[in-house]
Coordinates of C-alpha atoms in Angstrom, one line a residue:
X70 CA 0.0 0.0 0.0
X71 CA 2.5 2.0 1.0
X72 CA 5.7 3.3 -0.7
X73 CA 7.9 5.5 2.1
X74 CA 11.3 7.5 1.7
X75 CA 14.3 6.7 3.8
X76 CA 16.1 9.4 5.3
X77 CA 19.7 9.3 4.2
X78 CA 22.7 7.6 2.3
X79 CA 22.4 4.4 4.9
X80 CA 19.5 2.7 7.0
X81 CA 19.2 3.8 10.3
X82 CA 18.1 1.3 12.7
X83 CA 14.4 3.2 13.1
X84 CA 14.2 2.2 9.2
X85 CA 14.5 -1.5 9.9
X86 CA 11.5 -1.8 11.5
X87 CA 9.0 0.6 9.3
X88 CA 10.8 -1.3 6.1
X89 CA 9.1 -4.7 8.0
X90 CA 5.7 -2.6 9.0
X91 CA 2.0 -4.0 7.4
X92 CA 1.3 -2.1 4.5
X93 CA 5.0 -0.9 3.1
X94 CA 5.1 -2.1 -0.3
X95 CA 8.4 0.2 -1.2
X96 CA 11.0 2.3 -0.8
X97 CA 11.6 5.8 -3.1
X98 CA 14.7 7.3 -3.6
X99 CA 16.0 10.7 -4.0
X100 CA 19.4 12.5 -4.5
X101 CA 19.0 12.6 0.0
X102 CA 20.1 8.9 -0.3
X103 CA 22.8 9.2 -2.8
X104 CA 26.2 10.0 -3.0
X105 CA 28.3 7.2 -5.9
X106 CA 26.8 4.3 -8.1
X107 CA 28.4 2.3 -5.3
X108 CA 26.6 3.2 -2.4
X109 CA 23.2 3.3 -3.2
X110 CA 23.7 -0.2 -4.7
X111 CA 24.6 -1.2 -1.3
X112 CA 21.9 0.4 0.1
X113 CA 19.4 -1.2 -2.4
X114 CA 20.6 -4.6 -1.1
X115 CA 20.3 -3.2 2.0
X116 CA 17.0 -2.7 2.1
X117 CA 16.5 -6.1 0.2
X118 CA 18.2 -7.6 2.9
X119 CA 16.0 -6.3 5.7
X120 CA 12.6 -6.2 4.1
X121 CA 12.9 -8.9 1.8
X122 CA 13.6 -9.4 -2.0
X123 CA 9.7 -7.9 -3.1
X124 CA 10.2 -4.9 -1.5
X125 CA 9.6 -2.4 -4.4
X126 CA 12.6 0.0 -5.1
X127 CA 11.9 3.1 -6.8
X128 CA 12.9 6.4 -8.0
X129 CA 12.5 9.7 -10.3
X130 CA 14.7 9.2 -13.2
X131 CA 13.0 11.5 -15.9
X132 CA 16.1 13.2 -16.6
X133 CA 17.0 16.6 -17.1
X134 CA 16.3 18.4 -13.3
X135 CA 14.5 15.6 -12.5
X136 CA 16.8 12.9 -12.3
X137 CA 18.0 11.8 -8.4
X138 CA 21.3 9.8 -9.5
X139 CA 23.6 11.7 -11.2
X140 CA 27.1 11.0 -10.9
X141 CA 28.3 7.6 -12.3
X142 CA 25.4 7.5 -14.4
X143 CA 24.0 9.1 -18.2
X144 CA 23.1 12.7 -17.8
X145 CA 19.6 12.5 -19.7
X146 CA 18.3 15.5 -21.3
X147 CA 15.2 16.6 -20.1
X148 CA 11.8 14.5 -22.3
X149 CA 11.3 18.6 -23.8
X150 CA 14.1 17.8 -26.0
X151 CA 12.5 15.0 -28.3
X152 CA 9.6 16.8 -28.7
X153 CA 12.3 19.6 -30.2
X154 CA 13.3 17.2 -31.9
X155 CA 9.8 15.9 -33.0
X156 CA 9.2 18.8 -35.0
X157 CA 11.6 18.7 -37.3
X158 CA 12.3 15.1 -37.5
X159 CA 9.4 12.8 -36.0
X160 CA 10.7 9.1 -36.9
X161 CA 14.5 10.2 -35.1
X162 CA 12.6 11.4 -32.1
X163 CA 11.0 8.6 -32.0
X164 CA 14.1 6.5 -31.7
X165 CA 15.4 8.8 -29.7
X166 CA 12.6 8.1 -27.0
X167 CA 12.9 4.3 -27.6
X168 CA 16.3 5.2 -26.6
X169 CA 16.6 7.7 -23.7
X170 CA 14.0 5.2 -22.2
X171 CA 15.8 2.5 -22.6
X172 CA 19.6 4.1 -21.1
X173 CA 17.4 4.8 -18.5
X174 CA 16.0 1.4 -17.5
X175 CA 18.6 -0.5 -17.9
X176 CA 21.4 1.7 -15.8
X177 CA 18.4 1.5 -13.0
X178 CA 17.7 -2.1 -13.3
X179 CA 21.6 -2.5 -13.1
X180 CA 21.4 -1.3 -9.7
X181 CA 18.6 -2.9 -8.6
X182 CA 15.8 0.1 -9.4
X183 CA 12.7 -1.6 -10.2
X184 CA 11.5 0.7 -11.9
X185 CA 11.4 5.2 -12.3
X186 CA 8.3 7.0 -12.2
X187 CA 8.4 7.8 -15.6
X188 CA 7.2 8.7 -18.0
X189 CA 5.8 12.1 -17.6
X190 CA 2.7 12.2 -19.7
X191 CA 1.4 15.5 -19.5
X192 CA 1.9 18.7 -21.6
X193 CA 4.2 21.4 -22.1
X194 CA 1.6 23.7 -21.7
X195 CA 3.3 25.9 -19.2
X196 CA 2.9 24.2 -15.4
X197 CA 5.5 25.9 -13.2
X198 CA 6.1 22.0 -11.7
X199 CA 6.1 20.5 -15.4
X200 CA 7.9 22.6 -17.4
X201 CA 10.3 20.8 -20.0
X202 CA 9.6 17.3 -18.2
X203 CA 7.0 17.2 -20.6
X204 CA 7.2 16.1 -24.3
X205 CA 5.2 18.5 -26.4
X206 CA 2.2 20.3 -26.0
X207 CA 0.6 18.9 -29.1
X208 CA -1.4 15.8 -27.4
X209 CA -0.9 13.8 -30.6
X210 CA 3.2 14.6 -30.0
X211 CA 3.0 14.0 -27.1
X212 CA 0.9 10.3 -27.5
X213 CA 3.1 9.4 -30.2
X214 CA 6.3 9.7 -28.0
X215 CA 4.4 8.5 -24.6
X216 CA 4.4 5.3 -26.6
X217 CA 7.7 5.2 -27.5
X218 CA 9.2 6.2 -24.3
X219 CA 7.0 3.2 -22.8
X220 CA 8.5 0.8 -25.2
X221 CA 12.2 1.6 -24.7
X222 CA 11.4 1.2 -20.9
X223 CA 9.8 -2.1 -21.7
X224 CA 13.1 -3.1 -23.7
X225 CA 14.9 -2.3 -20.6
X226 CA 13.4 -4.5 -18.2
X227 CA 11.1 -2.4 -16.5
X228 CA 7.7 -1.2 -15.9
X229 CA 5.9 2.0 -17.2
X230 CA 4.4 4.7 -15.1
X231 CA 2.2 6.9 -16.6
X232 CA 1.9 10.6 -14.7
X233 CA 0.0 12.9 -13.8
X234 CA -3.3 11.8 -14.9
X235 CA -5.5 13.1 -15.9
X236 CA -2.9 15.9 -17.0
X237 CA -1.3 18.3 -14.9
X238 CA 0.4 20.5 -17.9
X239 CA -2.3 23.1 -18.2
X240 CA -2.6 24.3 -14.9
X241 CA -0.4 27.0 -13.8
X242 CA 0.2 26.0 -10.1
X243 CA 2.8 23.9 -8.5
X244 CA 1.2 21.3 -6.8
X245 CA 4.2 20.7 -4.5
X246 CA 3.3 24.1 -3.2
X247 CA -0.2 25.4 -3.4
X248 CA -3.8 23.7 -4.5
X249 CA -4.3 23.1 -8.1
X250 CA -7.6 23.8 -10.2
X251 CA -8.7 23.0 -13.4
X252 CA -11.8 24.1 -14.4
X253 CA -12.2 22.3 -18.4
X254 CA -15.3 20.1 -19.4
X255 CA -14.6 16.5 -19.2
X256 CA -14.8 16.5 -23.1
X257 CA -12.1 19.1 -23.3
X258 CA -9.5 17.0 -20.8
X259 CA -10.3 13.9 -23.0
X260 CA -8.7 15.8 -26.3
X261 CA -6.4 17.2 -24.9
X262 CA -4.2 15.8 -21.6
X263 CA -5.4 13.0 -21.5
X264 CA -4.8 11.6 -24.7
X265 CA -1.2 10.4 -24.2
X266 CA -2.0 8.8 -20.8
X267 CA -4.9 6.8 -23.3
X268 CA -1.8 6.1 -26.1
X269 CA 0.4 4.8 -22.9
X270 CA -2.2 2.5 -21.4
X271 CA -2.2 1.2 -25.2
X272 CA 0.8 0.5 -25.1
X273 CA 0.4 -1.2 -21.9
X274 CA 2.1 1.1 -19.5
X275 CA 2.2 -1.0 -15.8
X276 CA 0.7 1.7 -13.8
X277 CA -0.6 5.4 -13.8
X278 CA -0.1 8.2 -11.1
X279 CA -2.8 10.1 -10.7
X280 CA -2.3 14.1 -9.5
X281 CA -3.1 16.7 -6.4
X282 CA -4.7 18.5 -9.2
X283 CA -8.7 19.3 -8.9
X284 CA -11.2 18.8 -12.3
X285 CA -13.9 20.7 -10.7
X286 CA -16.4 19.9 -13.7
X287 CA -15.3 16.0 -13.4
X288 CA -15.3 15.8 -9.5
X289 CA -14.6 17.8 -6.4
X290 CA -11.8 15.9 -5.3
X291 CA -8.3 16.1 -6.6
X292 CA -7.8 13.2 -9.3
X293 CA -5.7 11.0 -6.4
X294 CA -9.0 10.8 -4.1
X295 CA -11.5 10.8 -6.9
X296 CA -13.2 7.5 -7.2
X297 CA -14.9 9.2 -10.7
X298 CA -12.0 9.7 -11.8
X299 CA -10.1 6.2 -10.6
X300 CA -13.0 3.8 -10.7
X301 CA -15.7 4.7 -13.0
X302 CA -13.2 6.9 -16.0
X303 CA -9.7 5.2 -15.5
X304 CA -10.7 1.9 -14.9
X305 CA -14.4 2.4 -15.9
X306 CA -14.6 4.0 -19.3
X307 CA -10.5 3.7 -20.4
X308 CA -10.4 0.2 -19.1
X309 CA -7.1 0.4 -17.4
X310 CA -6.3 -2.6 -15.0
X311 CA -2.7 -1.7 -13.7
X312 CA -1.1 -0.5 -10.6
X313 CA -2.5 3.3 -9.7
X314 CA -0.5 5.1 -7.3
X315 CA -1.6 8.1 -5.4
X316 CA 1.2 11.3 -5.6
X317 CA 3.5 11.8 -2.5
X318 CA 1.0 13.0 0.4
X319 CA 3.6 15.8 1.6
X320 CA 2.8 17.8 -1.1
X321 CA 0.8 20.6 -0.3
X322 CA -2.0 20.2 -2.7
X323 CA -2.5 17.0 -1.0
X324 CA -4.0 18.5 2.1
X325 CA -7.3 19.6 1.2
X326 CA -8.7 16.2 3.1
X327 CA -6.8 16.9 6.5
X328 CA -3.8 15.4 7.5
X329 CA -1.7 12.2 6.9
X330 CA -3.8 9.4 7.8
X331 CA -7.1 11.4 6.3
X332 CA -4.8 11.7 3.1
X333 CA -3.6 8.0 3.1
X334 CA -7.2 6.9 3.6
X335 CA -8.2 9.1 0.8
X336 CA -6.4 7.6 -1.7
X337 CA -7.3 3.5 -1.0
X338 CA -10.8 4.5 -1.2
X339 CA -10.5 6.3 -4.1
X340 CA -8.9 2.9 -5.7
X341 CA -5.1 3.9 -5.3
X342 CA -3.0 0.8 -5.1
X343 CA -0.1 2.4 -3.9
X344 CA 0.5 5.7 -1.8
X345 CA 3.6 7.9 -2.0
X346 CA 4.8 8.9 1.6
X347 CA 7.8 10.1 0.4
X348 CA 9.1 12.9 3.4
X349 CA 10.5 10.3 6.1
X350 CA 8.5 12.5 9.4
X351 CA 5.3 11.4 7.6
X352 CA 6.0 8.0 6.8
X353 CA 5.4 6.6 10.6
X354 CA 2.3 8.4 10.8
X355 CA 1.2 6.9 7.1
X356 CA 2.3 3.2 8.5
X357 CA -0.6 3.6 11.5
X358 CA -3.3 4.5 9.0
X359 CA -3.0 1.5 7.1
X360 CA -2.1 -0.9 10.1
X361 CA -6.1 -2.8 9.4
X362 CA -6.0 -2.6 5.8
X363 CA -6.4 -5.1 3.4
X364 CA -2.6 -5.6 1.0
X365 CA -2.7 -4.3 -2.4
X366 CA -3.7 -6.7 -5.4
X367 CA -0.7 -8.5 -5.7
X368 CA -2.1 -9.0 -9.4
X369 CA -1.3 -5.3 -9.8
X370 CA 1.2 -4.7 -7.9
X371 CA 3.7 -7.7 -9.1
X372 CA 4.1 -6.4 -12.9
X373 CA 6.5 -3.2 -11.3
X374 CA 9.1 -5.4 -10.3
X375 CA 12.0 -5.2 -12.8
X376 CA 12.6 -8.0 -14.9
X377 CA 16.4 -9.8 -14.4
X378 CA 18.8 -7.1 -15.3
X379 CA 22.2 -6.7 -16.4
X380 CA 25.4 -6.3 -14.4
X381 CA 26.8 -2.5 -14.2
X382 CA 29.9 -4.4 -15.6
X383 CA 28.0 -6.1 -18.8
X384 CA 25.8 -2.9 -19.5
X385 CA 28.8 -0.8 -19.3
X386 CA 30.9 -3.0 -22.0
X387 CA 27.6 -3.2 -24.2
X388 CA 28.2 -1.2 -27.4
X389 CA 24.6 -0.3 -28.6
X390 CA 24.7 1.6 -24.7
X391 CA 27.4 3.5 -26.5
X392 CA 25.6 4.6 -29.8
X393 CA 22.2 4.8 -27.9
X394 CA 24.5 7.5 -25.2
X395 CA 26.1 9.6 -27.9
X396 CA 22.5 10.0 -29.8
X397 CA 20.3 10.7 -26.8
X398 CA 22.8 13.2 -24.8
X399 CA 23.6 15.2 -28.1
X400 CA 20.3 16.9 -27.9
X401 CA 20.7 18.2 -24.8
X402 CA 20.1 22.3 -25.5

C-alpha cells in the first residue's frame, strides 16, 4: 500500500522496523540517499536484505532536473528535448525516445531500481512544476512519444508509469506548493491531456499516477481521491487494470482532506494501489493508517518489479549503450 522515503545515504536502525511494517510495499529514492553508483547499490541490497527481495525499489529518473542519480550514471536530457526534436524530425525522435528510455531502464535495473516514475505524460503547456519534463504540448506529439518512451522502458526491463493523470500541464500552479484547479469540461481533458495517458495504457504502461490537481467539472476531489475519476473513468470507461499510485502525500496540494492518515485513507478509497509517503516525518504516521487494511492486489502490484537485469559491468561493455548515449545526450540544449 505504501511506498515510504528513507532518510539518508544508509538505514538507520528506526528504518528496519517501518521497512518490515503491514502495508510498506516500497521504498523511493531521491538525491538525500545518494552519493556514488556504489553506495546506493549497497543500500538497495540493504533494504533487500532487511525487508525482503519484493520490496519495491523506486525512484524519479526522468532526466533533465528531474533525475535523483547523477554521478556515475547518463546525464539525460530533459523529455522537452525529443519533442524539439519531433518537429523537425518525427521518426528520429521517435528513436530517440525508444532510446533515452531504454539508457534509463537499464542503468536503473543494473542497480537494482525496479523501476522510475516515468514517463511524464502530461503537456508542455506551461505548469510551473512541469515545465520541460513534458514532451510537447501537441497531445498527438506527445501520444506518439508517450508510446515510444514506454517501449524503450519495456526493452529495458522495467515497468511504465504513466503521470500525472489526468494531466497536470495546463494548470499553472505547482502542486508541490499550493492547490491546483482545473476548471475544463470532461470532453475538453479527454482531447487534450489526457490523450497520451490513453496512447500509454495502449501501449500497456504498468501503472498510472494520478495528481493533487482538482477537475472541478469532473469531481470535487483532486484526481488522487477521486473514485470518478479512478474507478468509474480510468478503470471504468478507459479500461485500465494496472497499478495506480496516489502522488507523495507531503505535497501541499495534498491537504485539502486533512492530514496524513485522512490523506492515506483518501487515496485507498479512491482505488489507489499504492500511496507515495515520500518525506520520512510522515511515513510513521502513514504506516498507522494503514495498520487494518487489506494488502494491495498482488495481481497489480507484481508487474513493477524489474525484470532480471544486467550487471553494471556487462551494461557498461555493451556497445549499442554507447551509440544509444552519444544519440540521446547530443540533444541536450
Amino acid at each position: 500500500m505504501l511506498i515510504i522515503g528513507l532518510s539518508g545515504t544508509q538505514l538507520e536502525p528506526h528504518e528496519h522496523v517501518l521497512l518490515t511494517a503491514h502495508g510498506v510495499s516500497g521504498v523511493i529514492l531521491f538525491s538525500r540517499n545518494f552519493a556514488s553508483r556504489e553506495q546506493v547499490t549497497a543500500l538497495i541490497d540493504h533494504v533487500r536484505q532487511v525487508a525482503g527481495d519484493e520490496i519495491l525499489i523506486c525512484v524519479d529518473q526522468e532526466g533533465g532536473r528531474v533525475q535523483r542519480f547523477r554521478e556515475g550514471f547518463t546525464r539525460l536530457p530533459p523529455l522537452s528535448a525529443l519533442g524539439r526534436l519531433h518537429d523537425s524530425d518525427p521518426g528520429a525522435a521517435i528513436d530517440r525516445a525508444e532510446e533515452h528510455a531504454w539508457i534509463m531502464a537499464s542503468e536503473m535495473r543494473a542497480i537494482g531500481v525496479d523501476f522510475s516514475f516515468a514517463p511524464v505524460a502530461d503537456l508542455e503547456r506551461g505548469n510551473a512544476a512541469i515545465g520541460n519534463r513534458a514532451l510537447h504540448a501537441d497531445p498527438a506529439v506527445a501520444a506518439e512519444l508517450v508510446q515510444a518512451y514506454v517501449r524503450g522502458m519495456h526493452l529495458g526491463g522495467m515497468a511504465a508509469v504513466l503521470k500525472h493523470f489526468p494531466g497536470h500541464g495546463s494548470v499553472r500552479e505547482d502542486t508541490h506548493l499550493a492547490s491546483a484547479v482545473d476548471p475544463r469540461s470532461k470532453h475538453d481533458i479527454f482531447a487534450t491531456d489526457l490523450q497520451p495517458f490513453i496512447a500509454g495504457i495502449e501501449a500497456r504502461a504498468e501503472a498510472v499516477m494520478a495528481a493533487h490537481v482538482v477537475y472541478t467539472a469532473v469531481d470535487d476531489q483532486p484526481a488522487g481521491y477521486s473514485h470518478v475519476w479512478i474507478e468509474e473513468i480510468l478503470r471504468g470507461e478507459l479500461g485500465f487494470g494496472g497499478c495506480v499510485v496516489g502522488d507523495d502525500i507531503s505535497m501541499a496540494a495534498a491537504g485539502s482532506v486533512g492530514g496524513v492518515a485522512a490523506r492515506v485513507a483518501a487515496n485507498l478509497d479512491a482505488g489507489c494501489d499504492l500511496v507515495l509517503a515520500c518525506f520520512p516525518d510522515v511515513v510513521p504516521e502513514a504506516i498507522v493508517a494503514v495498520q487494518h487494511r487489506r494488502p494491495s492486489p498482488v495481481e497489480r502490484i507484481a508487474p513493477l518489479r524489474g525484470a532480471i537485469g544486467s550487471t553494471w559491468e556487462g551494461l557498461v561493455h555493451n556497445p549499442q549503450r554507447d551509440r544509444f548515449i552519444a544519440r540521446v545526450t547530443a540533444l541536450e540544449p
